[in-house]
mmCIF file of C-alpha atoms in Angstrom:
data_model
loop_
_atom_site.group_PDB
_atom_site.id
_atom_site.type_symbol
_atom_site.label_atom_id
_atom_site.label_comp_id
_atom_site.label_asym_id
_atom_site.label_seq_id
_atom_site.Cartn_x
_atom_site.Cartn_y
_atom_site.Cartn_z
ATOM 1 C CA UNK A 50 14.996 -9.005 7.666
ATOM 2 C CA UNK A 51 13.439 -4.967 7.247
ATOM 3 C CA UNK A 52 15.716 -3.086 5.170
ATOM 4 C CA UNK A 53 15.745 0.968 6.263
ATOM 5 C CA UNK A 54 15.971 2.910 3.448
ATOM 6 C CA UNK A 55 16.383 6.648 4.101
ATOM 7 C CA UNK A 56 15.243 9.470 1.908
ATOM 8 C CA UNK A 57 16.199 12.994 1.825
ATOM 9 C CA UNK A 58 13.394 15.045 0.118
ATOM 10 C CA UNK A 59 14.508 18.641 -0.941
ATOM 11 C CA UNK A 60 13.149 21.059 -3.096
ATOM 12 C CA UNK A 61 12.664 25.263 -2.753
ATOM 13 C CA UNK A 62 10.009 27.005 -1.072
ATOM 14 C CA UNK A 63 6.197 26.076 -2.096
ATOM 15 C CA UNK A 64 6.981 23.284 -4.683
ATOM 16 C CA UNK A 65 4.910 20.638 -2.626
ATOM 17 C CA UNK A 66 7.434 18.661 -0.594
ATOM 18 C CA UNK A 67 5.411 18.000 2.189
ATOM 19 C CA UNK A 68 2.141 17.895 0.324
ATOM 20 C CA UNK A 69 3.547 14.890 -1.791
ATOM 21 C CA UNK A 70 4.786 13.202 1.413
ATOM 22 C CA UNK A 71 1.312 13.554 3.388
ATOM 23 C CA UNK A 72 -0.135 12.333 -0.129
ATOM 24 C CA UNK A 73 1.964 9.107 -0.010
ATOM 25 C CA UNK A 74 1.634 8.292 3.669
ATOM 26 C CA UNK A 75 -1.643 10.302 4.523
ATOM 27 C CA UNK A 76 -3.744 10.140 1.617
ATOM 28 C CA UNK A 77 -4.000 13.602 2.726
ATOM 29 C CA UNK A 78 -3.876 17.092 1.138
ATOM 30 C CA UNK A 79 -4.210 20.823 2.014
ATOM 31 C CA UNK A 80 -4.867 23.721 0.106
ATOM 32 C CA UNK A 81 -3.518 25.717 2.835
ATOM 33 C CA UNK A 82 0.533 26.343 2.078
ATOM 34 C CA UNK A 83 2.373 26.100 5.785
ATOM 35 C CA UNK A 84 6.155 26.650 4.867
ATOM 36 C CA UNK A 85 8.567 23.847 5.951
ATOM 37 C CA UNK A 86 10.545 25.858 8.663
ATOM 38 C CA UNK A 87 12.214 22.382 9.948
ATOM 39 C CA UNK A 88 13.436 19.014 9.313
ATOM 40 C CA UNK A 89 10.586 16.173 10.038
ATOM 41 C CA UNK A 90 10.705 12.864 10.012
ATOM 42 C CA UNK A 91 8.199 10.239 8.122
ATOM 43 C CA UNK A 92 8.411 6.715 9.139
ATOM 44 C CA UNK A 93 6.513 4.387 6.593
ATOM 45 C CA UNK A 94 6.705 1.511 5.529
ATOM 46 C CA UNK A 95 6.260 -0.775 2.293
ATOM 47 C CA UNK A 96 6.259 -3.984 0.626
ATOM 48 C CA UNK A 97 8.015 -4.227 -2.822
ATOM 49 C CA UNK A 98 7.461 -7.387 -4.468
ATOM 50 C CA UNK A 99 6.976 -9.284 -1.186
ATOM 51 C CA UNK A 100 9.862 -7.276 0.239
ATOM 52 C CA UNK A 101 9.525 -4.915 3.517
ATOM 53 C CA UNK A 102 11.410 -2.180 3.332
ATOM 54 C CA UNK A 103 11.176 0.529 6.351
ATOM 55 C CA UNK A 104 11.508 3.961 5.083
ATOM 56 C CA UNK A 105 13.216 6.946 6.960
ATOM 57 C CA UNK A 106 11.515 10.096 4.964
ATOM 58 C CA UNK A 107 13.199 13.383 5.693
ATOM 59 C CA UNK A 108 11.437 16.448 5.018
ATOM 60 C CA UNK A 109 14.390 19.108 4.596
ATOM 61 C CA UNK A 110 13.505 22.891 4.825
ATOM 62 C CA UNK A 111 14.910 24.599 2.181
ATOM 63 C CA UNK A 112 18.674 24.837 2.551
ATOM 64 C CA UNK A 113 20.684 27.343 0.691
ATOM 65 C CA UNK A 114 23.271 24.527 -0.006
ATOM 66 C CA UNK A 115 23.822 20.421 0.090
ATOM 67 C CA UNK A 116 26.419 20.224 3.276
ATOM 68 C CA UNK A 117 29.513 19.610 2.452
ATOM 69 C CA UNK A 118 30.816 17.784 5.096
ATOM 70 C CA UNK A 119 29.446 16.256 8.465
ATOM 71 C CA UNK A 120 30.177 19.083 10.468
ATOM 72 C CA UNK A 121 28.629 21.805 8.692
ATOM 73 C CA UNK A 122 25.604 18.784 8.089
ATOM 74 C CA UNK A 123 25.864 18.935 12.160
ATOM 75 C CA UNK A 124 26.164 22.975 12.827
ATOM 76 C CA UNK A 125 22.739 23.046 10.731
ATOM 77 C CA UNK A 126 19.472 21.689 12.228
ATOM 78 C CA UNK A 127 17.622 21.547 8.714
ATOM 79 C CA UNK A 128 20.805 19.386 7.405
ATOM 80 C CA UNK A 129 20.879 16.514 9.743
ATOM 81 C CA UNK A 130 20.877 13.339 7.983
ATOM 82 C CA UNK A 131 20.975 14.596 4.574
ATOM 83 C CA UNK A 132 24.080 13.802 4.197
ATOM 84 C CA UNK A 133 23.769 10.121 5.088
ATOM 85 C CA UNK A 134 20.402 9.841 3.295
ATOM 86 C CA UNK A 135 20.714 6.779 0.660
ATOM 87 C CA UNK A 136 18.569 8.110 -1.451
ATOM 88 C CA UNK A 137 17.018 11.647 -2.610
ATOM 89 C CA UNK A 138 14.108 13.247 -4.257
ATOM 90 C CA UNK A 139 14.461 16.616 -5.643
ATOM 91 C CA UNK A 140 11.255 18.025 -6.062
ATOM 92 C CA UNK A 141 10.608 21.303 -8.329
ATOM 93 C CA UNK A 142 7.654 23.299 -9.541
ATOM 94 C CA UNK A 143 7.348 22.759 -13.029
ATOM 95 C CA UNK A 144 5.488 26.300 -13.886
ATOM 96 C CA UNK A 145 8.826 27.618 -11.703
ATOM 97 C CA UNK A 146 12.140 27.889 -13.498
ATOM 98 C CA UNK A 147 13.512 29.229 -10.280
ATOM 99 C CA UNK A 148 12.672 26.117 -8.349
ATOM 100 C CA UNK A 149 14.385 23.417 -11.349
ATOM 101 C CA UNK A 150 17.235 25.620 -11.334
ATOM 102 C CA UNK A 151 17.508 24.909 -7.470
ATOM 103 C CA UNK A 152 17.564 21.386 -7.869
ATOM 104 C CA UNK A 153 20.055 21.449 -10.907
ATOM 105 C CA UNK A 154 22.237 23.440 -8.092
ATOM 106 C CA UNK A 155 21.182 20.775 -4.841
ATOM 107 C CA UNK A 156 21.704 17.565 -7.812
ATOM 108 C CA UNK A 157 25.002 19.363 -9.028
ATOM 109 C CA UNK A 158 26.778 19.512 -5.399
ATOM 110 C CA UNK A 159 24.993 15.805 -3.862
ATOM 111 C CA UNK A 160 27.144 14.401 -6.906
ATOM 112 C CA UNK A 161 30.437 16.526 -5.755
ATOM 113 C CA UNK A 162 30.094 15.023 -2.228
ATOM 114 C CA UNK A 163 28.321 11.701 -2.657
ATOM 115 C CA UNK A 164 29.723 10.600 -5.985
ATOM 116 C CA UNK A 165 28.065 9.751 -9.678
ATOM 117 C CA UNK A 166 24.878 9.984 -10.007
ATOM 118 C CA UNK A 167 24.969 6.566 -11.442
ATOM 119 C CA UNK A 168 25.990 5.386 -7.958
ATOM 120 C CA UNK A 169 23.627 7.810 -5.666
ATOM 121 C CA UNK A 170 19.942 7.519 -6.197
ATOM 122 C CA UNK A 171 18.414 10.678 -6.996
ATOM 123 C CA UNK A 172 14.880 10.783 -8.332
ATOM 124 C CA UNK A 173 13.702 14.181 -9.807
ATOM 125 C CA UNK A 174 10.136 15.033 -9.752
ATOM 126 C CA UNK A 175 7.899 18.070 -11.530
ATOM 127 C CA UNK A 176 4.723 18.267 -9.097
ATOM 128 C CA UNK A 177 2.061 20.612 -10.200
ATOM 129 C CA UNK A 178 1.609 18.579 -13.057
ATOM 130 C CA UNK A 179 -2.173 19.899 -12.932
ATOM 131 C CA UNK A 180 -0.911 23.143 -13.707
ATOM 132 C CA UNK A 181 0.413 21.878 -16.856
ATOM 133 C CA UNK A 182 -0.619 24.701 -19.615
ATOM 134 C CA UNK A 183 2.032 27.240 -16.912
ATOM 135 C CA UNK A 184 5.007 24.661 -17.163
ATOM 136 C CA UNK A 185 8.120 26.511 -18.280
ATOM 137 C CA UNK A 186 9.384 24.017 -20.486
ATOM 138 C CA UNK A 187 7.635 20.815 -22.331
ATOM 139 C CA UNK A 188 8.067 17.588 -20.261
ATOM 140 C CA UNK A 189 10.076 16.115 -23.013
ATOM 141 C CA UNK A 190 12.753 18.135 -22.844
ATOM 142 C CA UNK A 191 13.087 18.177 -19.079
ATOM 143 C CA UNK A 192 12.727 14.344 -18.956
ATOM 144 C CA UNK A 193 15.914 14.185 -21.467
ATOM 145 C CA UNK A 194 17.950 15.996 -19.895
ATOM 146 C CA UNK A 195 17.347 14.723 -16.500
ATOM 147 C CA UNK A 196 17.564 11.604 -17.862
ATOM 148 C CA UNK A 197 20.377 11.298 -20.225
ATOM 149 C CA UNK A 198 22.456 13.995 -19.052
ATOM 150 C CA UNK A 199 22.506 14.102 -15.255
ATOM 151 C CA UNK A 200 21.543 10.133 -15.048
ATOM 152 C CA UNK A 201 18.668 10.428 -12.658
ATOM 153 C CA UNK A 202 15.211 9.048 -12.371
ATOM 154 C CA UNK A 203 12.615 11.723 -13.440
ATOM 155 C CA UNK A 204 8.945 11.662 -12.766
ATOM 156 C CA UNK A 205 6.027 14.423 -12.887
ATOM 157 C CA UNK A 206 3.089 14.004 -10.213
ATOM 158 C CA UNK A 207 0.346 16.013 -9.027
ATOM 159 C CA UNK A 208 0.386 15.999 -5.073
ATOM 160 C CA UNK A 209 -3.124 17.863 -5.562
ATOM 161 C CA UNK A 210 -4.750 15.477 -7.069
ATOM 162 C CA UNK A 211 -2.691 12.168 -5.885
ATOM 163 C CA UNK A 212 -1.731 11.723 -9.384
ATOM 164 C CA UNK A 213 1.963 9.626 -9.796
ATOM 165 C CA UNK A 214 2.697 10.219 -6.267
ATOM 166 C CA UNK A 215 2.804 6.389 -5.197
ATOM 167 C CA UNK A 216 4.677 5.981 -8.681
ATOM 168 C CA UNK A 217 7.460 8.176 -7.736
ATOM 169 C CA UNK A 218 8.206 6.391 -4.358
ATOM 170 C CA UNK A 219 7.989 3.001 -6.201
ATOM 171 C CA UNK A 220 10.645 4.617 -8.921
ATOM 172 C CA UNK A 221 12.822 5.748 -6.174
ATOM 173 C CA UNK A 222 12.826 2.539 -4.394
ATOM 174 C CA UNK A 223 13.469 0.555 -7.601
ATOM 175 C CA UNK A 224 16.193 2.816 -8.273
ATOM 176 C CA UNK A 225 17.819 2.274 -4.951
ATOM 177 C CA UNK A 226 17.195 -1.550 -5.369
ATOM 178 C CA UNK A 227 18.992 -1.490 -8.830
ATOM 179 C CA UNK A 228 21.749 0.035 -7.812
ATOM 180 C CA UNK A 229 22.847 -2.654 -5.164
ATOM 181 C CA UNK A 230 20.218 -2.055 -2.039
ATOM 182 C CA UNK A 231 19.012 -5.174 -2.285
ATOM 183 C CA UNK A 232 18.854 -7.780 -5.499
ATOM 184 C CA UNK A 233 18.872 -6.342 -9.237
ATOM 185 C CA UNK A 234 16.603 -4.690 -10.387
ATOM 186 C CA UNK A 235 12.590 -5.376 -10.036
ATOM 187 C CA UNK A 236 9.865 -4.762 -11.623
ATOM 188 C CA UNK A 237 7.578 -3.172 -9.281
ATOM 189 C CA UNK A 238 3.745 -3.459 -9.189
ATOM 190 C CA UNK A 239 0.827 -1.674 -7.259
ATOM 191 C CA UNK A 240 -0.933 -4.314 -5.324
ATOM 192 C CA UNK A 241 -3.368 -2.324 -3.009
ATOM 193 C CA UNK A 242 -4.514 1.162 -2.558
ATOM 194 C CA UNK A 243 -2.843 3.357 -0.015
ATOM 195 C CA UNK A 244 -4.001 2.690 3.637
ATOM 196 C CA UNK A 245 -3.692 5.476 6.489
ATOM 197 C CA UNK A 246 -1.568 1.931 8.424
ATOM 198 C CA UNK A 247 0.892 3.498 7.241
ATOM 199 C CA UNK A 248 1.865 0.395 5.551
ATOM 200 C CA UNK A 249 1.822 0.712 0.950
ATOM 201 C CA UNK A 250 1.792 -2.532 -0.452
ATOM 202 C CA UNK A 251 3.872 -1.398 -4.042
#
């Protein structure tokens, strides 16, 4: 039996949401910046360790707040199926300060509705990793506080450059799979290059 897994990808304005999406799916990137003005829908799939696992990607605009409740998830276009999402990414810039405080914000108020962030899946990622010498602050000390105090998943990619993007997905998924999805947890393993099938063998 398919599993669907759906993921909820937010981030502010210009930090590479969609660009990392197209990257994963696509193999695609543009150097042209086209602002995310509504929700869209990815529908890939992939195969973790002989696993299929249909994925539901949501591309959220940016939204001044995580909904707190169904109606207000409703009453806002950009919002609809955030909320049920059973898993997130929260992408920032990591030359931006502006953009990681965002997602501290967006983490902060997913754990006030959805619970723990040992029990919800949320994966944070630094994209522009190419831009490294502009980061704000040195990966280590992002990566530990990510990690041991808000208990998420951290990764840094480059959607530019298709650098850690597949990475992050398989994180995400493991993530979700540790934490009850499916079995415990697996040890994931890239098996075959991205295909535009629309079909990642992890």
């Amino acid at each position: 039996m398919v599993e669907t897994l759906s993921i909820a990808v937010i981030g502010a304005p210009g930090v590479g949401k969609t660009s990392i999406i197209r990257q994963f799916i696509y193999n695609d990137f543009s150097e042209a910046y086209t602002p995310t003005r509504s929700r869209y829908v990815y529908r890939p799939s992939v195969i973790l360790n002989g696993n299929m696992y249909e994925l539901k990607v949501l591309d959220v605009p940016p939204i001044s707040s995580f909904p707190a409740s169904a109606s207000q998830e409703w009453l806002d276009l950009r919002c609809r199926g955030v909320r049920n999402a059973n898993a997130y990414i929260l992408v920032y810039d990591i030359c931006c300060v502006e953009s990681f405080e965002y997602v501290k914000m967006i983490r902060q108020q997913i754990v006030e509705n959805e619970g723990s962030s040992s029990e919800v899946p949320i994966l944070v990622v630094g994209n522009k990793r190419d831009l490294q010498r502009q980061r704000f602050m040195p990966r280590r000390a992002v990566s530990v506080l990510v990690k041991k105090t808000w208990k998420c998943g951290y990764v840094e990619c480059s959607a530019k450059f298709n650098w850690h993007v597949v990475l992050l997905f398989k994180e995400l998924l493991g993530i979700a799979v540790a934490r009850g999805m499916r079995q415990n947890h697996t040890s994931t393993r890239l098996q075959g290059a991205l295909q535009r099938n629309r079909c990642t063998v992890m």
